[in-house]
XYZ file of C-alpha atoms in Angstrom:
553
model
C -88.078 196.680 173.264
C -90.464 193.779 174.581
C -91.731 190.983 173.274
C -94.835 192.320 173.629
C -93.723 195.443 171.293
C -92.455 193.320 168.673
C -95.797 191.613 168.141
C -97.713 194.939 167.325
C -99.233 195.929 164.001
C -96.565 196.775 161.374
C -97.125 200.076 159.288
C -99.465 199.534 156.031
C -95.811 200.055 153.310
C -93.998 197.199 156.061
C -97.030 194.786 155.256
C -96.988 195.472 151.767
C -93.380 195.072 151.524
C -93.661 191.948 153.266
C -96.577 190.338 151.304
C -94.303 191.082 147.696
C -91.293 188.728 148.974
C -94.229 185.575 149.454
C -93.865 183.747 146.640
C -96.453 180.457 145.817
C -96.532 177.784 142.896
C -99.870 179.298 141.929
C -98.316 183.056 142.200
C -97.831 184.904 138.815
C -94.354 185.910 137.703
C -93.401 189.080 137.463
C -93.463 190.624 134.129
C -96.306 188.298 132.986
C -99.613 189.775 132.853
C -102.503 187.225 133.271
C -105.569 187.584 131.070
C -108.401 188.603 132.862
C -110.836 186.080 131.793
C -114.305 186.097 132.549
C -116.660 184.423 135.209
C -116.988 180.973 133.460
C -113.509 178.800 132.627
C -111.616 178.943 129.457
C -112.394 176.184 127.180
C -109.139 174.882 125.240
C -108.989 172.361 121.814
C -106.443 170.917 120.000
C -108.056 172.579 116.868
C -108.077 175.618 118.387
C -105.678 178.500 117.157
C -103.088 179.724 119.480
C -103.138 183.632 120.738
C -101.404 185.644 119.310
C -101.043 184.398 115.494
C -102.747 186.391 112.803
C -104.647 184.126 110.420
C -105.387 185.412 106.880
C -109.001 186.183 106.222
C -110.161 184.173 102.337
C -111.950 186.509 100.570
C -115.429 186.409 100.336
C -116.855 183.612 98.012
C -119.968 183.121 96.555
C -122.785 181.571 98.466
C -122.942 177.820 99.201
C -123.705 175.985 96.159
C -123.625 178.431 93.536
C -122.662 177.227 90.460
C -119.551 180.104 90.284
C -118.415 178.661 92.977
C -115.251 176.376 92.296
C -114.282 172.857 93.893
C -112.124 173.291 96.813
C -109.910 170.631 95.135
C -109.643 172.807 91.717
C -106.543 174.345 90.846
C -106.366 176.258 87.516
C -102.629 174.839 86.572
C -103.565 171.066 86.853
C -106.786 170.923 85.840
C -108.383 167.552 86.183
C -109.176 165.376 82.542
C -113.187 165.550 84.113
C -113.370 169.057 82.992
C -113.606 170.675 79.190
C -110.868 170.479 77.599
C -108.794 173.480 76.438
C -110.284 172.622 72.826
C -113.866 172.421 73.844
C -116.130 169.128 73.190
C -116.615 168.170 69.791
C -120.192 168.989 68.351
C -121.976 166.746 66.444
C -121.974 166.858 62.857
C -125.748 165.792 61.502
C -125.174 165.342 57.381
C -128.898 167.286 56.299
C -128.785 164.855 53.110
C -129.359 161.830 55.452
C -133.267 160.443 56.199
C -134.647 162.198 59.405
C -135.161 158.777 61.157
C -130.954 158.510 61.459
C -130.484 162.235 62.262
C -132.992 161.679 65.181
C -131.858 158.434 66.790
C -128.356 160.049 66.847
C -129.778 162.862 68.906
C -131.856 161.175 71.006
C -128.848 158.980 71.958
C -127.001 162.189 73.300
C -127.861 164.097 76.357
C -129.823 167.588 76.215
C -126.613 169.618 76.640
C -124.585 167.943 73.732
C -127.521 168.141 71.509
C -126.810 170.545 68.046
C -128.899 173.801 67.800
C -131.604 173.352 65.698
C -131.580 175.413 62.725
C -134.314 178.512 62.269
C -137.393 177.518 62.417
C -139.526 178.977 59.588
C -142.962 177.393 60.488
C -143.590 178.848 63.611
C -146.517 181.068 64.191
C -145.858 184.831 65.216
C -145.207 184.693 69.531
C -143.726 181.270 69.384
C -144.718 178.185 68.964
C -147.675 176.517 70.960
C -146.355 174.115 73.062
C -149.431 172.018 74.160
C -150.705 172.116 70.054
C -147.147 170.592 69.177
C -147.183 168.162 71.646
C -150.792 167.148 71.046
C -149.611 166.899 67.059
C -146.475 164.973 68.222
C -148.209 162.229 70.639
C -151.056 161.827 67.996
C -148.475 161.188 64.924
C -146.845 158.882 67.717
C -149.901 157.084 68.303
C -150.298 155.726 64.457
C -146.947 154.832 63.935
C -146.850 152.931 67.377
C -150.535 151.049 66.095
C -149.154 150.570 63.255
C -146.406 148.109 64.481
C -143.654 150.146 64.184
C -140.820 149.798 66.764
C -140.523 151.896 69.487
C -137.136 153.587 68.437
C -138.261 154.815 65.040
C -141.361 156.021 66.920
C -139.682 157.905 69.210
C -137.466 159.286 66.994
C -140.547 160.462 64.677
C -142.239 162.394 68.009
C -138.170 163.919 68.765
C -138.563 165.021 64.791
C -142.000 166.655 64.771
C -140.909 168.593 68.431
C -137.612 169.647 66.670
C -139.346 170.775 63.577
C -141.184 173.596 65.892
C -138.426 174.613 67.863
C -139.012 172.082 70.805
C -135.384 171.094 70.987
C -135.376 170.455 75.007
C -138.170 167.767 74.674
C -137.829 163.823 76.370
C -140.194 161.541 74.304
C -140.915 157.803 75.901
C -142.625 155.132 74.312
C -143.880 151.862 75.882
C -146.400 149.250 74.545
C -149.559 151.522 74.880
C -148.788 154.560 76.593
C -146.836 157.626 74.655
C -145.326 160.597 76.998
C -143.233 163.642 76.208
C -141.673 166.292 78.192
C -140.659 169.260 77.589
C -138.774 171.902 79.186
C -138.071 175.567 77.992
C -135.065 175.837 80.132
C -133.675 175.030 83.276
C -135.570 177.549 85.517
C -138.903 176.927 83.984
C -141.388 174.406 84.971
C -141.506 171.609 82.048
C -144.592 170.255 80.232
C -145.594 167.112 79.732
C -148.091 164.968 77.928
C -149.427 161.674 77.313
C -151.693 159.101 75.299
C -152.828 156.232 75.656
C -153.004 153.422 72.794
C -156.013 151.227 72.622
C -156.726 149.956 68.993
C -153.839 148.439 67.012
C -154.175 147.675 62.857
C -152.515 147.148 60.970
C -151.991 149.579 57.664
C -148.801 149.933 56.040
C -150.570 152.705 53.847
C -151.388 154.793 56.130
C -147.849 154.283 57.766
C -146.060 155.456 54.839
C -148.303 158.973 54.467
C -147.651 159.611 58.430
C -143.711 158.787 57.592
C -144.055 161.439 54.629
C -145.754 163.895 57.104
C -142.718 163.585 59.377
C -140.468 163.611 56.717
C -142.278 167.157 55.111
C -142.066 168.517 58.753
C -138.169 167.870 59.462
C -137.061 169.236 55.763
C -135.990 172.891 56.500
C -136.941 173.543 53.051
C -140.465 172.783 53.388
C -143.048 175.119 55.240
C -145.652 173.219 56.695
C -147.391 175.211 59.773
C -149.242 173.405 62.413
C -152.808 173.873 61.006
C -151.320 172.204 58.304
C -150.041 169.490 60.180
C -153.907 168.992 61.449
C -155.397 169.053 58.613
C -152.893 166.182 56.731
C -153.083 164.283 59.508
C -156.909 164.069 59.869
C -156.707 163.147 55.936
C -154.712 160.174 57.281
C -157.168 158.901 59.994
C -160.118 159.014 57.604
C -158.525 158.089 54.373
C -159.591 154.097 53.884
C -157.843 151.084 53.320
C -156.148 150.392 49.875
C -158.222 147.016 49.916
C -161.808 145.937 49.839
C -162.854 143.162 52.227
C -162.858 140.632 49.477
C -159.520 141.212 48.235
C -158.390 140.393 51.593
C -159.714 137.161 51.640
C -159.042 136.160 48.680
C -155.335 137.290 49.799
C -155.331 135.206 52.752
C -156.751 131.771 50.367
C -153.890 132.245 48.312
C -151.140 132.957 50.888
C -152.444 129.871 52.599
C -152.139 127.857 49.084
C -148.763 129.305 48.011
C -147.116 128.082 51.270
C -148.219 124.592 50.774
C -146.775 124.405 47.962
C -143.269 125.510 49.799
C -143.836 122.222 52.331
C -144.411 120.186 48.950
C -148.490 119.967 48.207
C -149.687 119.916 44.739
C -152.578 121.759 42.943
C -155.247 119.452 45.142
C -153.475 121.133 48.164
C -153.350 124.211 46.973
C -157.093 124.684 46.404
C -157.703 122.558 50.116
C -155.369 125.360 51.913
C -157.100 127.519 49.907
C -160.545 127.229 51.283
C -159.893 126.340 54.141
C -158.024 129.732 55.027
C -160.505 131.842 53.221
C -163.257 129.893 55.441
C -160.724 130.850 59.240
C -160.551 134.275 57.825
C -164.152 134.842 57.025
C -164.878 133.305 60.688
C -162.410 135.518 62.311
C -163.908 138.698 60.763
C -167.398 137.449 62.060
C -165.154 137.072 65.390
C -164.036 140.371 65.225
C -167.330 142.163 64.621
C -169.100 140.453 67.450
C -166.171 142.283 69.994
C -164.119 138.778 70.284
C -160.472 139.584 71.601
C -157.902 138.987 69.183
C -157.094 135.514 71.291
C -160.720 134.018 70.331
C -160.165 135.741 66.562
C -156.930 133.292 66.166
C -158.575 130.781 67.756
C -161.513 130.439 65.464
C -159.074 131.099 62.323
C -157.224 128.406 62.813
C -159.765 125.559 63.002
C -161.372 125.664 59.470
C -157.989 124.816 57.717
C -157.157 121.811 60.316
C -160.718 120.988 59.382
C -160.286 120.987 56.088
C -156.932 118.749 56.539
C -158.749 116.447 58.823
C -161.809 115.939 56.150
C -159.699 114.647 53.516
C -157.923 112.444 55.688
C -161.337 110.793 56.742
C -162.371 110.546 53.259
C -159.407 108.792 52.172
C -157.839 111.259 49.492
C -154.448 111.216 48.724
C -153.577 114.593 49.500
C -150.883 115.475 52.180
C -153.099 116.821 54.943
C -150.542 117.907 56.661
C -149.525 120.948 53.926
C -152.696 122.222 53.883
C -152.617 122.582 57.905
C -149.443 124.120 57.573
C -150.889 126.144 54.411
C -153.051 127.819 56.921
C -151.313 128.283 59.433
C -148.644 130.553 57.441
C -151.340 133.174 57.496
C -151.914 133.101 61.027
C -148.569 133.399 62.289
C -147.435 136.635 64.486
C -144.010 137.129 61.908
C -145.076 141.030 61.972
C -145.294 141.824 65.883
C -142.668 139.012 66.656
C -139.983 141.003 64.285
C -140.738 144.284 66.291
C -140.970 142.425 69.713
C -137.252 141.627 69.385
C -136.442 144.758 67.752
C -137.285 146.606 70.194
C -135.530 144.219 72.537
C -132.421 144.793 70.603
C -132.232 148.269 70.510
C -133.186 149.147 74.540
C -136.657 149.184 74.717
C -137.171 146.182 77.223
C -140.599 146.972 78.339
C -142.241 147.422 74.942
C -140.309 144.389 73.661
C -141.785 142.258 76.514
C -145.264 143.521 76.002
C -145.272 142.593 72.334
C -143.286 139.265 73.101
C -146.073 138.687 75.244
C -148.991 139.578 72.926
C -147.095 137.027 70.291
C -147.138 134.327 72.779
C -150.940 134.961 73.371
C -151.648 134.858 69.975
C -149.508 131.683 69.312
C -151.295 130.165 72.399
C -154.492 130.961 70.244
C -153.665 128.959 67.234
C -152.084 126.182 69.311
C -155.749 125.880 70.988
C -157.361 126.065 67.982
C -155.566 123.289 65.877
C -155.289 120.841 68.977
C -159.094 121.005 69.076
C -159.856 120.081 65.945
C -156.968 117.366 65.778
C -158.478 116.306 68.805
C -161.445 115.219 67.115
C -159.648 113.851 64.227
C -157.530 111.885 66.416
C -160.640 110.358 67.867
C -162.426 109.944 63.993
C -159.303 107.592 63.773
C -157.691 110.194 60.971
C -154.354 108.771 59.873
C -152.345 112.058 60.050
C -148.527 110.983 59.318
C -146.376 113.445 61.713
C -143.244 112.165 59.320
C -144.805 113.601 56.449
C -142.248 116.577 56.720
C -139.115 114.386 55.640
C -140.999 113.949 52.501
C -140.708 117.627 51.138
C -139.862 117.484 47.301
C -137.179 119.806 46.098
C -138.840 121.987 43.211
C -136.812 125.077 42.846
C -138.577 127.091 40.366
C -142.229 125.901 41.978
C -140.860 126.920 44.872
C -139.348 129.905 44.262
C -142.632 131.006 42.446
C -144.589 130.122 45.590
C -142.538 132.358 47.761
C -142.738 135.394 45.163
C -146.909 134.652 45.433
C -147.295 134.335 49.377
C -144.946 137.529 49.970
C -147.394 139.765 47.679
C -150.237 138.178 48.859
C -148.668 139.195 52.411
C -147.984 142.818 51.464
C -151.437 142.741 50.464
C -152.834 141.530 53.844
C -150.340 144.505 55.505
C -152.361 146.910 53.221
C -149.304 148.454 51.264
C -148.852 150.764 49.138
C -149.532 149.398 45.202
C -146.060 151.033 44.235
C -144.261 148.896 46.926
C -145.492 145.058 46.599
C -143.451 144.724 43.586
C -140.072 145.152 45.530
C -141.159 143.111 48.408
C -142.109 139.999 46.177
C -138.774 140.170 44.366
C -137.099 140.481 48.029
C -139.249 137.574 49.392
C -137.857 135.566 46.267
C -134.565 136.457 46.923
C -135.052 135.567 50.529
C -136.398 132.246 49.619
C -133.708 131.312 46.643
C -130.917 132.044 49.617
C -132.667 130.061 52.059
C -133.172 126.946 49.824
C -129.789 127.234 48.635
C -128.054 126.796 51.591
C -130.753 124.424 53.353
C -131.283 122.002 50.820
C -128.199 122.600 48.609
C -125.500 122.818 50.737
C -127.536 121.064 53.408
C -126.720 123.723 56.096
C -128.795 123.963 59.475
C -132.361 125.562 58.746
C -131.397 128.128 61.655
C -129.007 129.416 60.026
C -130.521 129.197 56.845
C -132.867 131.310 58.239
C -131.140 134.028 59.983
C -128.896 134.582 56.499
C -131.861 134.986 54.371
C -133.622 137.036 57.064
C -130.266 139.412 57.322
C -130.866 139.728 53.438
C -134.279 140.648 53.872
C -133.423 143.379 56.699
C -130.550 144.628 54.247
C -132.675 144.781 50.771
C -135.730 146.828 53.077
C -133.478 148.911 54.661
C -131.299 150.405 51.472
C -135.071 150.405 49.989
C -136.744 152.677 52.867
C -133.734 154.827 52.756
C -133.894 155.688 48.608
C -136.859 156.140 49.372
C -137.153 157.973 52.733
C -139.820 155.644 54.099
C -140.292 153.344 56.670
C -138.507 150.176 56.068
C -141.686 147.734 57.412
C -143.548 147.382 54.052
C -140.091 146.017 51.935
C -139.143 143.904 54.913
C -142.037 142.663 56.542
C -143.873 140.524 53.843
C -140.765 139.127 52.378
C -139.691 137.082 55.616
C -143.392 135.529 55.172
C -142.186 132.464 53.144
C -139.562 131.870 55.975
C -141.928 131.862 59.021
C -141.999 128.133 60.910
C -145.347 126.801 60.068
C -144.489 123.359 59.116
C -142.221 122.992 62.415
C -145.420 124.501 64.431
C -147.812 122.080 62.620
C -146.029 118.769 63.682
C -144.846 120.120 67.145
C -148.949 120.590 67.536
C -149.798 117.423 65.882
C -147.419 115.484 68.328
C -148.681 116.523 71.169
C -151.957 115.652 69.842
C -151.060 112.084 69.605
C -149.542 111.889 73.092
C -145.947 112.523 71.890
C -145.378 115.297 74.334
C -141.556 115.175 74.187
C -141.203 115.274 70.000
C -143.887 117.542 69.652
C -142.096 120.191 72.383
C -139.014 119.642 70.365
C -140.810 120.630 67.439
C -141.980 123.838 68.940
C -138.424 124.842 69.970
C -137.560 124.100 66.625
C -140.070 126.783 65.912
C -139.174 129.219 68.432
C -135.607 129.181 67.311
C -136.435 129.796 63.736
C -138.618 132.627 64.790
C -135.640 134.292 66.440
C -133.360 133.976 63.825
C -136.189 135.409 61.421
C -136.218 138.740 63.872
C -132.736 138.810 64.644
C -131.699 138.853 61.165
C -133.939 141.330 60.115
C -132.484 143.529 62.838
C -128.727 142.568 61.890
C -129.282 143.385 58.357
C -130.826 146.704 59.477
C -127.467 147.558 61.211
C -125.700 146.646 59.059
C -126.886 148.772 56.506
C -126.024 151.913 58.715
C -122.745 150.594 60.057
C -120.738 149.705 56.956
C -122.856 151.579 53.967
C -122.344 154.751 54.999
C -126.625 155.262 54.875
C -126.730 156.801 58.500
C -125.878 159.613 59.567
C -121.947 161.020 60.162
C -122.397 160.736 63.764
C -122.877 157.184 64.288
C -125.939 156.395 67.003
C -124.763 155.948 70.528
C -125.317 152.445 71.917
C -125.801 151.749 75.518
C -122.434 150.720 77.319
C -122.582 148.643 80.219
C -119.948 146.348 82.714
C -119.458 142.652 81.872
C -120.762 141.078 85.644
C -122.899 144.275 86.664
């Protein structure tokens, strides 16, 4: 055979015989099959599960955020503490023999879930109750008991009682300075509804406090029927019904307020009758004030310059009278004690905004008299009137005068507040008691006049508070007239009367000396309040839930 033979075409089984035995890095085995992948490359991941093992399917779950659906970090054996317990949360127990006002500020202190049922409601029209009506009713009884100077947690608690009393158990009331809201929402699919009103006039009625207290308190008693028409119609009695008062009374009132606290900084029966006038003649001018549309800074302003008048005339004409206690006389029944004690109230117990806003309007007010006195001492600093700033080390000691004088200018107070007849009586005695505490431990055991102060404030806050609760009222009109004998006038007098004569530094020492005596007034009244709930078992058997918060947060 030739080369030439050799080199010819092999058969087609030779070639294919020949091209098996070739074997290449990038050849394939035998015995492994290669997946036939498609056109584009096979991506590869280190997340990615390898071929060929089975991975068990979780059954199906129920949709993204559902609320069957359980944490992925939830196990059933070891159950984390954040869930209920396997005894359930504790409901509240509300005692139903306790007043309304503690029942309510315990519930309004929990959230909307931990809240009790509310018991059958009898009062409700056939189809339900009308939920625009109740609010409207509920804002409006708001509305007078905010005017009226109560604080802002007894108010809301009053709107959270009326809603309740309907069947409105899912309802958010708010209260600032002069705006009242409430919310309400039927349940958690349903759109909520909400209302509002605004408050513009402010007086100041203790009468008409008390019947809108007894309206709420009629409403929240399961025992008595009252439907919403007859809501209306007792409220509207309230709105028209007039003061206790007549005009007159009032002034007189005011003359002998003004005279009975002279006679606490040591005047006689010439000072008494000077004070007297003289704050008969600022309220008289501030009435004229008040009917020509004045604000209630100009109103202060012009009551405050006919008793430094007065006190500046004698001094001219040389009669030996202490000027400066019937100043001070008239200032006692100028001073803010009312909307100061509810200012820090409300400060006290959470409500920051309302407690600024009435801060504020007490500073306004205070600015008021300041102007008013400086002006006229002014003038009698210029007349060359020999007005004796240490007159007040000079106070005589006269218990029983004393004591009587406190007794007068607390009813003459209540009477000013427009109170009930059938509660002056217990807020003179408590403004006597106030007063015998307060002069025992200033001048007999010669304590600090702070806290001689705050001690017979607390006592006042105590005595009204075990009062309102025998006798399920508000606790304003026994508490609010009796801290009148403690209110700084004197202190406010000389601070103003320094400053007057140039003495910038004594006489702003003066008026701290005020300031702080003012604050121990309303934080007493608040501690004694407490108090009474904490250790005298008054409140309800749920205690009400305080705010916590972080020391350095």
């Amino acid at each position: 055979m030739t080369e030439t033979e050799d080199r010819k075409p092999q058969s087609d089984e030779a070639r294919s015989s020949y091209d098996s035995d070739i074997t290449s890095e990038f050849a394939v085995p035998a015995g492994l099959v290669a997946p036939r992948g498609g056109t584009e490359p096979e991506t590869t991941s280190e997340f990615a599960v390898p071929r060929g093992l089975d991975v068990t399917q979780a059954p199906a779950a129920e949709p993204e955020g559902s609320a069957f659906d359980p944490p992925s970090t939830y196990h059933a054996k070891g159950a984390p503490t954040a869930f209920t317990p396997a005894s359930g949360i504790p409901s509240a127990g509300l005692a139903k023999d306790v007043p309304w006002q503690d029942r309510m500020r315990t519930m309004l202190r929990m959230s909307v879930t931990e809240r009790p049922a509310p018991e059958p409601v009898l009062r409700v029209e056939e189809g339900g109750p009308a939920v625009p009506r109740v609010l409207d009713l509920t804002l409006r009884i708001g509305e007078l008991l905010l005017a009226g100077g109560e604080g802002a947690e007894d108010v809301e608690a009053a709107m959270f009682a009326v809603c309740r009393s309907y069947g409105l158990d899912r309802c958010e009331p708010n209260v600032t300075f002069t705006l009242l809201a409430i919310s309400y929402q039927p349940s958690l699919v349903e759109d909520p509804v909400t209302a509002s009103r605004t408050v513009r006039r402010r007086g100041t009625d203790y009468t008409r406090l008390a019947a809108v207290f007894q309206l709420v308190d009629d409403l929240s008693d399961p025992e008595t029927h009252v439907s919403l028409e007859e809501a209306y119609r007792r409220l509207a009695e309230i709105r028209r019904n007039r003061h206790p008062y007549p005009t007159w009374v009032l002034t007189l009132a005011s003359g002998l307020l003004a005279g009975a606290a002279s006679v606490l900084v040591g005047g006689g029966p010439l000072v008494f009758v000077a004070a007297a006038v003289g704050a008969m003649l600022g309220d008289r001018l501030a009435w004229l004030s008040a009917g020509r549309g004045l604000p209630e800074f100009y109103q202060f302003t012009a009551a405050a310059m006919p008793p430094a008048a007065v006190g500046v005339a004698l001094t001219l004409a040389h009669v030996d009278v202490k000027a400066s206690a019937v100043i001070t006389g008239g200032l006692f029944a100028l001073l803010p004690g009312r909307a100061l004690v509810a200012g820090v109230q409300d400060g006290l117990t959470g409500f920051y905004i309302t407690a600024s806003a009435r801060l504020l309007e007490v500073l306004y007010l205070f600015v008021g008299i300041v102007v008013g006195v400086l002006v006229v001492l002014y003038l009698g600093v210029q007349l060359d009137a020999r007005l004796n700033p240490d007159a007040a080390l000079s106070i005589s000691e006269r218990p029983l005068w004393q004591i009587g004088a406190a007794m007068l200018l607390s009813l003459t107070f209540a009477v000013l507040l427009q109170q009930e007849r059938s509660t002056v009586l217990a807020v003179t005695l408590n403004g006597g008691i106030a007063w015998t505490v307060y002069g025992a431990m200033r001048y007999t055991g010669d304590l600090s006049p702070v806290a001689s102060t705050a001690a017979a404030a607390g006592l006042v806050g105590l005595f009204g508070q075990l009062l309102s609760r025998y006798r399920f009222a508000s606790a304003l009109p026994y508490t609010t007239a009796a801290i009148g004998p403690l209110l700084p006038g004197s202190a406010t007098y000389f601070g103003l009367l320094a400053i007057a004569q140039n003495e910038v530094d004594k006489g702003l020492a003066s008026l701290t000396k005020a300031a702080a005596l003012a604050m121990a007034i309303a934080i007493g009244v608040n501690l004694g309040s407490e108090v009474s709930r904490l250790f005298l078992q008054v409140g309800s058997a749920e205690k009400r839930r305080a705010a916590k918060r972080t020391r350095g947060f």
